[in-house]
Coordinates of N, CA and C in Angstrom, one line a residue:
X19 N 23.6 -41.5 13.8 CA 22.9 -41.2 12.4 C 21.5 -40.2 12.8
X20 N 20.9 -40.5 13.7 CA 19.7 -39.7 14.0 C 20.1 -38.2 14.5
X21 N 21.2 -37.9 15.1 CA 21.6 -36.6 15.4 C 22.1 -35.9 14.2
X22 N 22.7 -36.6 13.2 CA 22.9 -35.6 12.0 C 21.7 -35.5 11.2
X23 N 20.6 -36.3 11.2 CA 19.4 -36.0 10.6 C 18.5 -35.0 11.3
X24 N 18.5 -34.9 12.4 CA 18.1 -33.6 13.4 C 18.7 -32.4 13.0
X25 N 20.1 -32.4 13.0 CA 20.9 -31.2 12.4 C 20.8 -30.7 11.1
X26 N 20.4 -31.7 10.1 CA 20.1 -31.4 8.8 C 18.7 -30.7 8.7
X27 N 17.7 -31.2 9.4 CA 16.4 -30.8 9.6 C 16.6 -29.3 10.1
X28 N 17.1 -29.1 11.3 CA 17.2 -27.9 11.8 C 18.0 -26.8 10.8
X29 N 19.0 -27.2 9.9 CA 19.6 -26.3 8.9 C 18.6 -26.0 7.9
X30 N 17.9 -27.1 7.5 CA 16.8 -26.7 6.2 C 15.7 -25.6 6.9
X31 N 15.4 -26.0 8.1 CA 14.2 -25.1 8.8 C 14.7 -23.7 8.7
X32 N 16.0 -23.5 9.2 CA 16.6 -22.2 9.3 C 16.8 -21.4 7.9
X33 N 17.0 -22.2 6.9 CA 17.2 -21.8 5.6 C 15.8 -21.5 4.9
X34 N 14.9 -22.1 5.2 CA 13.6 -21.6 4.7 C 12.9 -20.6 5.5
X35 N 13.2 -20.6 6.9 CA 12.6 -19.2 7.5 C 13.5 -18.1 6.9
X36 N 14.7 -18.1 6.8 CA 15.4 -17.0 6.0 C 14.9 -16.5 4.7
X37 N 14.7 -17.5 3.9 CA 14.0 -17.3 2.7 C 12.5 -16.6 2.7
X38 N 11.7 -17.0 3.6 CA 10.5 -16.6 3.7 C 10.6 -15.4 4.3
X39 N 11.6 -14.7 5.1 CA 11.4 -13.4 5.7 C 12.3 -12.7 4.9
X40 N 12.9 -12.8 3.8 CA 13.7 -12.1 3.1 C 12.6 -10.9 2.2
X41 N 13.0 -9.8 2.1 CA 12.1 -8.8 1.5 C 11.9 -9.0 0.2
X42 N 10.6 -8.9 -0.1 CA 10.2 -9.2 -1.6 C 10.8 -8.0 -2.5
X43 N 10.8 -8.4 -3.8 CA 11.1 -7.5 -4.6 C 10.3 -6.2 -5.0
X44 N 8.9 -6.4 -4.5 CA 7.9 -5.3 -4.6 C 8.1 -4.3 -3.3
X45 N 8.5 -3.2 -3.7 CA 8.8 -2.2 -2.6 C 7.6 -1.4 -2.3
X46 N 7.3 -0.5 -3.3 CA 6.0 0.3 -3.0 C 6.4 1.9 -3.2
X47 N 5.4 2.5 -3.3 CA 5.4 3.9 -3.3 C 4.4 4.5 -2.6
X48 N 4.8 5.3 -1.6 CA 3.9 6.1 -0.5 C 3.3 7.4 -1.3
X49 N 2.1 7.3 -1.2 CA 1.2 8.3 -1.7 C 0.2 9.0 -0.6
X50 N -0.1 10.2 -1.1 CA -1.2 11.0 -0.3 C -2.3 11.1 -1.1
X51 N -3.4 10.6 -0.9 CA -4.9 10.9 -1.6 C -5.9 11.7 -0.8
X52 N -6.6 12.4 -1.5 CA -7.7 13.3 -0.9 C -9.0 12.6 -1.3
X53 N -9.9 12.4 -0.5 CA -11.1 11.6 -0.8 C -12.1 12.6 -1.4
X54 N -12.8 12.4 -2.4 CA -13.9 13.3 -3.0 C -14.9 13.5 -1.9
X55 N -15.3 14.5 -1.6 CA -16.6 14.8 -0.7 C -17.7 13.9 -1.2
X56 N -18.6 13.7 -0.3 CA -20.0 13.2 -0.7 C -20.7 13.8 -1.6
X57 N -21.2 13.5 -2.6 CA -21.7 14.4 -3.9 C -23.2 15.0 -3.5
X58 N -23.6 14.5 -2.7 CA -25.1 14.8 -2.0 C -24.8 15.7 -0.9
X59 N -23.9 15.6 0.1 CA -24.1 16.5 1.2 C -22.7 17.5 1.0
X60 N -21.5 17.1 0.3 CA -20.6 17.8 0.2 C -19.6 17.7 1.5
X61 N -20.1 16.9 2.5 CA -19.3 16.5 3.6 C -18.2 15.4 3.2
X62 N -17.1 15.6 4.0 CA -16.1 14.7 3.8 C -16.4 13.4 3.8
X63 N -16.0 12.5 3.1 CA -16.5 11.2 2.7 C -15.8 10.2 4.2
X64 N -16.8 9.7 4.9 CA -16.6 8.9 6.1 C -16.4 7.4 5.7
X65 N -14.9 7.0 5.2 CA -14.8 5.7 5.0 C -13.9 5.1 5.9
X66 N -13.8 3.7 6.1 CA -13.0 3.2 7.0 C -11.7 2.9 6.2
X67 N -10.6 2.8 6.8 CA -9.3 2.3 6.4 C -9.4 1.3 5.2
X68 N -10.0 0.3 5.5 CA -10.1 -0.9 4.7 C -10.7 -0.4 3.2
X69 N -12.0 0.1 3.4 CA -12.7 0.7 2.1 C -11.8 1.6 1.3
X70 N -10.9 2.6 1.8 CA -10.1 3.4 1.2 C -9.0 2.6 0.6
X71 N -8.6 1.6 1.3 CA -7.3 0.8 0.7 C -8.1 0.0 -0.5
X72 N -9.3 -0.4 -0.5 CA -9.8 -1.2 -1.6 C -10.1 -0.2 -2.6
X73 N -10.5 1.0 -2.5 CA -10.8 1.8 -3.6 C -9.5 2.4 -4.3
X74 N -8.6 2.6 -3.6 CA -7.2 3.0 -4.1 C -6.6 1.8 -4.8
X75 N -6.6 0.5 -4.4 CA -6.2 -0.6 -5.0 C -6.9 -0.8 -6.4
X76 N -8.1 -0.5 -6.2 CA -8.9 -0.7 -7.5 C -8.8 0.4 -8.5
X77 N -8.5 1.8 -8.2 CA -8.1 2.8 -9.1 C -6.8 2.8 -9.5
X78 N -5.9 2.1 -8.7 CA -4.4 2.1 -9.3 C -4.0 0.9 -10.0
X79 N -4.8 0.0 -9.8 CA -4.4 -1.2 -10.4 C -3.4 -2.1 -10.0
X80 N -3.1 -1.8 -8.6 CA -1.9 -2.4 -7.6 C -2.4 -2.3 -6.3
X81 N -1.9 -3.5 -5.7 CA -2.4 -3.6 -4.2 C -1.9 -2.5 -3.3
X82 N -2.8 -1.9 -2.5 CA -2.5 -0.5 -1.6 C -2.6 -1.1 -0.1
X83 N -1.8 -0.5 0.6 CA -1.7 -0.8 2.0 C -2.1 0.6 2.8
X84 N -3.1 0.6 3.5 CA -3.4 2.0 4.4 C -2.5 2.2 5.4
X85 N -2.0 3.5 5.5 CA -0.9 3.9 6.5 C -1.5 4.6 7.5
X86 N -2.2 5.9 7.2 CA -2.7 6.7 8.3 C -3.5 7.8 7.4
X87 N -4.5 8.4 8.6 CA -5.2 9.6 8.0 C -4.3 10.7 8.2
X88 N -4.5 11.7 7.4 CA -3.6 13.0 7.6 C -4.7 14.1 7.2
X89 N -5.6 14.2 8.5 CA -6.7 15.1 8.3 C -7.8 14.4 7.9
X90 N -9.1 15.2 7.7 CA -10.3 14.5 7.6 C -10.4 13.9 6.3
X91 N -9.7 14.5 5.1 CA -9.7 13.9 3.7 C -8.8 13.4 3.2
X92 N -7.6 13.6 3.7 CA -6.2 13.2 3.1 C -6.0 11.8 3.9
X93 N -5.4 11.1 3.1 CA -5.0 9.6 3.6 C -3.8 9.3 2.9
X94 N -2.7 8.5 3.8 CA -1.5 8.1 3.3 C -1.6 6.6 3.2
X95 N -1.2 6.0 1.9 CA -1.3 4.7 1.7 C 0.1 4.3 1.0
X96 N 0.4 3.2 0.9 CA 1.6 2.8 0.1 C 0.9 1.8 -1.1
X97 N 1.4 2.2 -2.4 CA 1.0 1.2 -3.5 C 1.9 0.3 -3.4
X98 N 1.5 -1.0 -3.4 CA 2.7 -2.0 -3.5 C 2.9 -2.5 -4.9
X99 N 4.1 -1.9 -5.4 CA 4.4 -2.1 -6.7 C 5.9 -2.2 -7.1
X100 N 6.4 -2.8 -8.1 CA 7.9 -2.8 -8.3 C 8.1 -1.3 -8.9
X101 N 9.2 -1.0 -8.7 CA 9.6 0.5 -9.0 C 9.3 0.6 -10.6
X102 N 9.5 -0.1 -11.6 CA 9.0 0.3 -12.8 C 7.6 0.4 -13.0
X103 N 6.8 -0.1 -12.3 CA 5.5 -0.1 -12.3 C 4.6 0.9 -11.5
X104 N 5.4 1.5 -10.5 CA 4.7 2.6 -9.7 C 4.3 3.8 -10.3
X105 N 5.0 4.3 -11.2 CA 4.6 5.5 -12.0 C 3.2 5.3 -12.7
X106 N 3.1 4.1 -13.4 CA 1.8 4.0 -14.2 C 0.6 3.9 -13.1
X107 N 0.9 3.0 -12.0 CA 0.0 2.9 -10.7 C -0.5 4.5 -10.3
X108 N 0.5 5.1 -10.3 CA 0.3 6.6 -9.6 C -0.6 7.3 -10.7
X109 N -0.3 7.0 -12.0 CA -1.0 7.6 -13.0 C -2.4 7.3 -13.2
X110 N -2.7 6.0 -13.1 CA -4.1 5.4 -12.8 C -4.8 6.0 -11.7
X111 N -4.2 6.1 -10.7 CA -5.0 6.5 -9.5 C -5.2 8.0 -9.6
X112 N -4.2 8.7 -10.1 CA -4.5 10.3 -10.3 C -5.9 10.4 -11.4
X113 N -5.8 9.6 -12.3 CA -6.8 9.8 -13.4 C -8.1 9.6 -12.9
X114 N -8.3 9.0 -11.7 CA -9.7 8.8 -11.0 C -9.9 9.9 -10.1
X115 N -10.1 11.1 -10.7 CA -10.6 12.3 -10.1 C -11.8 12.5 -9.4
X116 N -12.7 11.5 -9.8 CA -14.0 11.6 -9.4 C -13.9 11.1 -8.0
X117 N -13.1 10.2 -7.6 CA -13.1 9.6 -6.2 C -11.9 10.3 -5.5
X118 N -10.9 10.8 -6.2 CA -9.7 11.2 -5.6 C -9.2 12.6 -6.3
X119 N -9.8 13.5 -5.9 CA -9.4 14.9 -6.6 C -8.0 15.3 -6.6
X120 N -7.3 14.7 -5.6 CA -5.8 15.1 -5.4 C -5.1 13.8 -5.1
X121 N -4.1 13.6 -5.7 CA -3.1 12.4 -5.6 C -1.8 12.9 -5.6
X122 N -0.9 12.6 -4.8 CA 0.4 12.9 -5.0 C 1.3 12.1 -4.1
X123 N 2.7 12.1 -4.7 CA 3.6 11.3 -3.9 C 3.7 11.8 -2.6
X124 N 3.9 10.9 -1.4 CA 4.3 11.2 -0.3 C 5.8 11.6 0.3
X125 N 6.5 12.7 0.0 CA 7.8 13.0 0.1 C 8.1 13.2 1.5
X126 N 7.1 13.1 2.4 CA 7.5 13.5 3.8 C 8.4 12.6 4.5
X127 N 8.0 11.2 4.4 CA 8.9 10.1 4.9 C 9.0 9.0 3.9
X128 N 10.1 8.4 4.2 CA 10.2 6.9 3.3 C 9.8 5.9 4.3
X129 N 9.2 4.7 3.7 CA 8.7 3.8 4.5 C 9.8 2.5 4.7

């Protein structure tokens, strides 16, 4: 009887782990953003990836995940949104021209 119970527990744990590791419905949109230069000095903004991620998330209205820098002012991020919502998030991000004078889809690579 105990062996059956242990087998059942192992099966439940395996199913639970499989469910937890299944990909979420939220995929995302890979974007390139250019940071606005510092208004006082004109120099490239020197921000940490976490700060850039936070600013992009706030502007887009969707969580963003920092991927990499692509030069001094350009950065690659993934907007974590469901496909129907990604276009609206991209539009909101592009509308924040004071922080991000250039925003575009990153067509170079798929994530």
